[in-house]
Backbone as JSON, one array per atom type, in Angstrom:
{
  "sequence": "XXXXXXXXXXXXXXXXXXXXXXXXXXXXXXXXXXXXXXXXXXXXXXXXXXXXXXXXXXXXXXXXXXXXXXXXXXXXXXXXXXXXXXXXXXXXXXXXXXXXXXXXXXXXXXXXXXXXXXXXXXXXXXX",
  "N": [[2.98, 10.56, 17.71], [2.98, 8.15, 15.22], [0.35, 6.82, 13.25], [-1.17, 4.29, 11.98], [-4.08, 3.47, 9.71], [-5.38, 0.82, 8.91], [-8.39, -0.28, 6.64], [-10.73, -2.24, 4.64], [-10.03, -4.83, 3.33], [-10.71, -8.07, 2.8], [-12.69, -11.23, 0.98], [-12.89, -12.37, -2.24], [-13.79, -13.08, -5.72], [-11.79, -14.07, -8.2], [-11.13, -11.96, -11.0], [-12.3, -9.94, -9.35], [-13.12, -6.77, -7.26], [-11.58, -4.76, -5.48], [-11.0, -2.29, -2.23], [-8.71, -0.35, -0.83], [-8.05, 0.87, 2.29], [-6.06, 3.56, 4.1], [-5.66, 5.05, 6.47], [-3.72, 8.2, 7.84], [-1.72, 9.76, 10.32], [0.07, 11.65, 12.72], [1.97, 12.92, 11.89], [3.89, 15.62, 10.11], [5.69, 15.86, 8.08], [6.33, 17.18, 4.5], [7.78, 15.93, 2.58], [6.98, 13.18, 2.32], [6.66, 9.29, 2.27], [3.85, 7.02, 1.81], [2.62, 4.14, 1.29], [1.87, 0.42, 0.22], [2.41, -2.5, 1.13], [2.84, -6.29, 0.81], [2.32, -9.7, 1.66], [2.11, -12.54, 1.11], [0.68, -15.63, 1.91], [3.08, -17.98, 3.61], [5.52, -16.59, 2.4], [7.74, -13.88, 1.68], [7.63, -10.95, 2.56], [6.45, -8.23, 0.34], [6.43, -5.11, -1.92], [4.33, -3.1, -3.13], [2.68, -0.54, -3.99], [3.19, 3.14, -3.8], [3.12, 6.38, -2.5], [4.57, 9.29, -2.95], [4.6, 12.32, -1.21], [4.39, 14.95, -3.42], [3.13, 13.51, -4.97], [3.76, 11.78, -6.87], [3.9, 8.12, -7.91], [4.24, 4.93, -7.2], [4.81, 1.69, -8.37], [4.51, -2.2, -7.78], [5.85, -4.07, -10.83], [3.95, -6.15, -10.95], [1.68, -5.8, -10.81], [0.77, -3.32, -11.82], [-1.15, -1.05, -13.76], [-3.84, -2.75, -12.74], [-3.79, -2.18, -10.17], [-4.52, 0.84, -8.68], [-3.16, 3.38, -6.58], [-3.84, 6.5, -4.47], [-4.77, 9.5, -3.2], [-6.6, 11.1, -0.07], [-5.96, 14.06, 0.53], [-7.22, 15.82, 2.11], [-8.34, 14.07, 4.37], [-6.53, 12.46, 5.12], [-6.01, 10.37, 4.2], [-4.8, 7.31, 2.36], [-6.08, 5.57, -0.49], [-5.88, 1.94, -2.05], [-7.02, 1.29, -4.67], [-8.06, -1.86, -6.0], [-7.89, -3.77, -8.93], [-9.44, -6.13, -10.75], [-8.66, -8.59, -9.98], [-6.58, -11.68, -8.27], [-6.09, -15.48, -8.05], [-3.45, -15.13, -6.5], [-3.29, -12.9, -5.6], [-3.89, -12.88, -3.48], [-2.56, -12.21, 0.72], [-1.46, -10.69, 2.96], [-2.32, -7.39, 3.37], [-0.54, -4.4, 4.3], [0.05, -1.0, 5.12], [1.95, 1.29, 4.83], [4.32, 3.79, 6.0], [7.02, 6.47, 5.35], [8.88, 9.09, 6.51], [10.95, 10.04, 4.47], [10.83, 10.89, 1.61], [12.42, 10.66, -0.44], [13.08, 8.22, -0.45], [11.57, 6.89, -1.07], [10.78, 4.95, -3.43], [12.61, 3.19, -3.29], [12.38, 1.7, -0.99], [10.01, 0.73, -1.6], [10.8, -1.31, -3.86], [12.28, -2.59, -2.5], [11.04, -3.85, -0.08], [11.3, -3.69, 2.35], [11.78, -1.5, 5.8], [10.79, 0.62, 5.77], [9.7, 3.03, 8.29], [7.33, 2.94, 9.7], [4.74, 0.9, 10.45], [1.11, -0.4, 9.53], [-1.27, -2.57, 11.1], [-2.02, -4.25, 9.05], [-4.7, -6.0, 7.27], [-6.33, -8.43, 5.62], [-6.52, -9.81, 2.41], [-8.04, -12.14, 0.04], [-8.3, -13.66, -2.28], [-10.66, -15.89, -4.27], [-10.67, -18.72, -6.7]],
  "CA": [[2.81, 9.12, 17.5], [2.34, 8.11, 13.84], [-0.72, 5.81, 13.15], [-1.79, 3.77, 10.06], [-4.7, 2.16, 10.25], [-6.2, -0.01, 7.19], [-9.71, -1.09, 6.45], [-11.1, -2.81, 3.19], [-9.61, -6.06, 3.17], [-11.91, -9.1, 2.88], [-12.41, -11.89, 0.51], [-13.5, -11.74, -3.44], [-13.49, -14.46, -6.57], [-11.03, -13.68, -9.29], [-11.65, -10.74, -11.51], [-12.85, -8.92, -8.48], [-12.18, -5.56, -6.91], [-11.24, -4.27, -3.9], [-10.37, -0.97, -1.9], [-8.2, -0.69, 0.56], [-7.71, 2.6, 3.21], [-5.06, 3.76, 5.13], [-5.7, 6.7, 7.08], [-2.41, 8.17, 8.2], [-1.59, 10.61, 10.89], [1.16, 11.72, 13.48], [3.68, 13.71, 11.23], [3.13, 16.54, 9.27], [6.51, 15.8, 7.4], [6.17, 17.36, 3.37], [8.48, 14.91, 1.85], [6.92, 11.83, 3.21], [6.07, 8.05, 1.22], [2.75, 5.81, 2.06], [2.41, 2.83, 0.68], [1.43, -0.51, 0.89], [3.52, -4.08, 1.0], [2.23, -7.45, 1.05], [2.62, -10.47, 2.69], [1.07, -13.56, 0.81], [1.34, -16.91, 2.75], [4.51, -18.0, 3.39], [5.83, -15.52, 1.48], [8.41, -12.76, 2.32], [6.94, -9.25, 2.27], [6.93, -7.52, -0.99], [6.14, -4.1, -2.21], [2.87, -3.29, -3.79], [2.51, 0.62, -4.76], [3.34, 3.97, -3.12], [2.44, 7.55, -3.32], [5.17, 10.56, -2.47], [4.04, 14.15, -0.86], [3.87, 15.17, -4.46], [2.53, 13.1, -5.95], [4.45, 10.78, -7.32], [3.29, 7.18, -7.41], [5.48, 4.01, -8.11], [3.74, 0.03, -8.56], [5.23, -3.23, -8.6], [5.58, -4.8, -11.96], [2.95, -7.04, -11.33], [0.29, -5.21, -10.26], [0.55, -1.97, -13.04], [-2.62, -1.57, -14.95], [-4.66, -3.39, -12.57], [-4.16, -1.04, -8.61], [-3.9, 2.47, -8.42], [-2.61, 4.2, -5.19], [-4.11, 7.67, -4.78], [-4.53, 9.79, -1.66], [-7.4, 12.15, -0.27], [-4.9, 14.69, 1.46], [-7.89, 16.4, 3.46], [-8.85, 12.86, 5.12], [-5.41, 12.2, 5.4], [-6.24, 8.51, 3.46], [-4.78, 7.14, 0.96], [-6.58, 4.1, -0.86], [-5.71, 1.32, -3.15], [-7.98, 0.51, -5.73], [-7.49, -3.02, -6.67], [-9.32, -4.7, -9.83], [-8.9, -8.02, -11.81], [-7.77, -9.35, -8.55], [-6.56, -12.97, -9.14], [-5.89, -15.34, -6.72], [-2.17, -14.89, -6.72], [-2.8, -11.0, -4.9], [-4.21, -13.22, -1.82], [-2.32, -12.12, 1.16], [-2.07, -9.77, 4.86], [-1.76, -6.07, 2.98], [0.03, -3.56, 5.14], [-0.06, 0.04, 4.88], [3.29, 1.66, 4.96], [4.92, 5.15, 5.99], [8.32, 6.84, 6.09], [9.25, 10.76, 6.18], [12.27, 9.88, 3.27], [9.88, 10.4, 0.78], [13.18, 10.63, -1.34], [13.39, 6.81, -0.88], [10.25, 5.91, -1.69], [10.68, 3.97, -4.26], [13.62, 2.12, -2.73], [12.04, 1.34, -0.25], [8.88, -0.04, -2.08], [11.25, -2.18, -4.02], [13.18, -3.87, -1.41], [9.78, -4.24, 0.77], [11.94, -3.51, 3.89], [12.89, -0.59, 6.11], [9.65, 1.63, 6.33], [9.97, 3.36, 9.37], [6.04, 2.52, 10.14], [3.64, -0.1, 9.16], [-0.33, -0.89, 10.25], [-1.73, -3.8, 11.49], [-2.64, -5.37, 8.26], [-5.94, -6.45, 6.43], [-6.29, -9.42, 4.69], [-7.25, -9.77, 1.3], [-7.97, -13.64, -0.2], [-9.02, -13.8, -3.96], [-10.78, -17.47, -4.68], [-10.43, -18.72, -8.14]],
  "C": [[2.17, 8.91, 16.12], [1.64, 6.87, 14.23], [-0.87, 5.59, 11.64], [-3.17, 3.08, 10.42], [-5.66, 2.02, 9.06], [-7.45, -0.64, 7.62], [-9.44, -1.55, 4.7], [-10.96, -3.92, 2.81], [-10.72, -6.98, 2.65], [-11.84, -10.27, 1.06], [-13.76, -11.59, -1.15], [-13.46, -13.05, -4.62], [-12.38, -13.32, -7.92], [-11.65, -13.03, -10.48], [-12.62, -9.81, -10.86], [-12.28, -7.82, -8.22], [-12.37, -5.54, -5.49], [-10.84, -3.03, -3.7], [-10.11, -1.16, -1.39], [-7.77, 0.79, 1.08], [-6.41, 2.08, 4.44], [-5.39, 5.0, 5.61], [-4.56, 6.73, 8.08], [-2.5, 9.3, 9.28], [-0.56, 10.9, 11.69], [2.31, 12.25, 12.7], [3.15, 14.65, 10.59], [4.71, 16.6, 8.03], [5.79, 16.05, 5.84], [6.5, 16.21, 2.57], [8.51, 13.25, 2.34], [6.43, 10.88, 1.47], [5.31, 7.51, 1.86], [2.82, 5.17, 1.25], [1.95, 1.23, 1.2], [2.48, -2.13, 0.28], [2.41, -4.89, 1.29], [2.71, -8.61, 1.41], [2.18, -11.99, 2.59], [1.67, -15.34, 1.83], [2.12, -17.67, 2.62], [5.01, -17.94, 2.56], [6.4, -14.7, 2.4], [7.47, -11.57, 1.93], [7.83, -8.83, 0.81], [6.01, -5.94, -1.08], [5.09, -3.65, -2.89], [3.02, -1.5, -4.74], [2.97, 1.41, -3.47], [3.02, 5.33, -3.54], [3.63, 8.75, -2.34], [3.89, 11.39, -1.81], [4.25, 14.76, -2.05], [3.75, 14.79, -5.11], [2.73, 11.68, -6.71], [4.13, 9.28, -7.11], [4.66, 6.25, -8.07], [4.85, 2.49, -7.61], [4.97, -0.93, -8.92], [4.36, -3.8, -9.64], [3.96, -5.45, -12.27], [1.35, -6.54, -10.79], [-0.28, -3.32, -11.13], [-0.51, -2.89, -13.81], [-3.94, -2.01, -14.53], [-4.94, -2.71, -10.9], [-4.33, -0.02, -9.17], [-3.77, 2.65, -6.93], [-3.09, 5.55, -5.55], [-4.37, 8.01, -3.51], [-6.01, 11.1, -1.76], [-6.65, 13.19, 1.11], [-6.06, 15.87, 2.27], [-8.37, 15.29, 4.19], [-7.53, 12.4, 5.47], [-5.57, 10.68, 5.28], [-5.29, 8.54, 2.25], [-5.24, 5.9, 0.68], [-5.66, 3.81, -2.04], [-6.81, 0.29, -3.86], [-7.42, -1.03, -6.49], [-8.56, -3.68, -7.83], [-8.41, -5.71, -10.82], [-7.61, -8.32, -10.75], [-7.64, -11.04, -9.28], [-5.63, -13.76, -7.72], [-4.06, -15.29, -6.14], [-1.86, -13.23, -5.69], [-3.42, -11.45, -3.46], [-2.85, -12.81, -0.84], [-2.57, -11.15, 1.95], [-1.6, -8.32, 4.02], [-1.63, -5.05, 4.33], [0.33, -2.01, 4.63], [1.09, 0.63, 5.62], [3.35, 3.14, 5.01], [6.02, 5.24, 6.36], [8.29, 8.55, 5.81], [10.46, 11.17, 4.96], [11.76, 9.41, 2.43], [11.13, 10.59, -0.71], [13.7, 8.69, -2.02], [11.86, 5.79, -0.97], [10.22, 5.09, -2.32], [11.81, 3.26, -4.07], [13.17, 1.41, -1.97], [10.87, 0.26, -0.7], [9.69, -1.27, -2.8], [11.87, -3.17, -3.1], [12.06, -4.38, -0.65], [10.1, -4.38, 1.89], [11.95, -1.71, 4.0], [11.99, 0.97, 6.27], [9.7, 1.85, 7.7], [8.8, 2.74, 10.15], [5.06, 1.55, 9.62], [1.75, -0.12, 9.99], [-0.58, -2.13, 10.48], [-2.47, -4.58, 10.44], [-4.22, -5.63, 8.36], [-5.64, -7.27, 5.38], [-7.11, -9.69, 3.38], [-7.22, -11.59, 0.53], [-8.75, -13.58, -1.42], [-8.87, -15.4, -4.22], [-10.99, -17.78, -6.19], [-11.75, -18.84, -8.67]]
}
């Protein structure tokens, strides 16, 4: 049974930071993708960052420069560092996994089709 389950969320004023955790478990698949999508109010889900099984990371546009995605592969976490939040990155962040860590970054673009997701944490940046 794979699990995600996100902390960190919570609310911040513009040019704030944030972390956000996913601690992942239930697969031991090599060639897997985590990541995280978002969800801002009424708003379709979109793609945020992701991190391969080696390594490999991949960010939307609008958020290079200012997340990182990085993983602590003995905690089996991976966080996203968020800074110069603005309130535009308000929405429900979701912590994403699939074992087709070949479509990782397809997947992060389209913001569909992850095999697994977590129950969301909300993040709300006030101006």
């Amino acid at each position: 049974q794979v699990q995600l389950v996100e902390s960190g969320g919570g609310s911040v004023q513009s040019g704030g930071s944030l972390r956000l955790s996913c601690v992942h478990s239930g697969y031991t698949a090599d060639n897997y993708c985590v990541g995280w999508l978002r969800q801002p109010p009424g708003e379709e889900r979109e793609g945020v960052a992701a991190i391969k099984g080696d390594g490999y990371t991949t960010y939307a546009n609008d958020v290079k420069g200012r997340f990182t995605i990085y993983r602590d592969e003995a905690q089996n976490t991976v966080y996203l560092q968020m800074n110069n939040l603005q309130p535009n990155d308000t929405a429900m962040y979701y912590c994403v996994a699939d074992t087709r860590g070949d479509m990782c970054t397809f997947l992060l673009h389209v913001g569909i089709g992850f095999h697994y997701t977590g129950q969301g944490t909300l993040v709300t940046v006030s101006p």
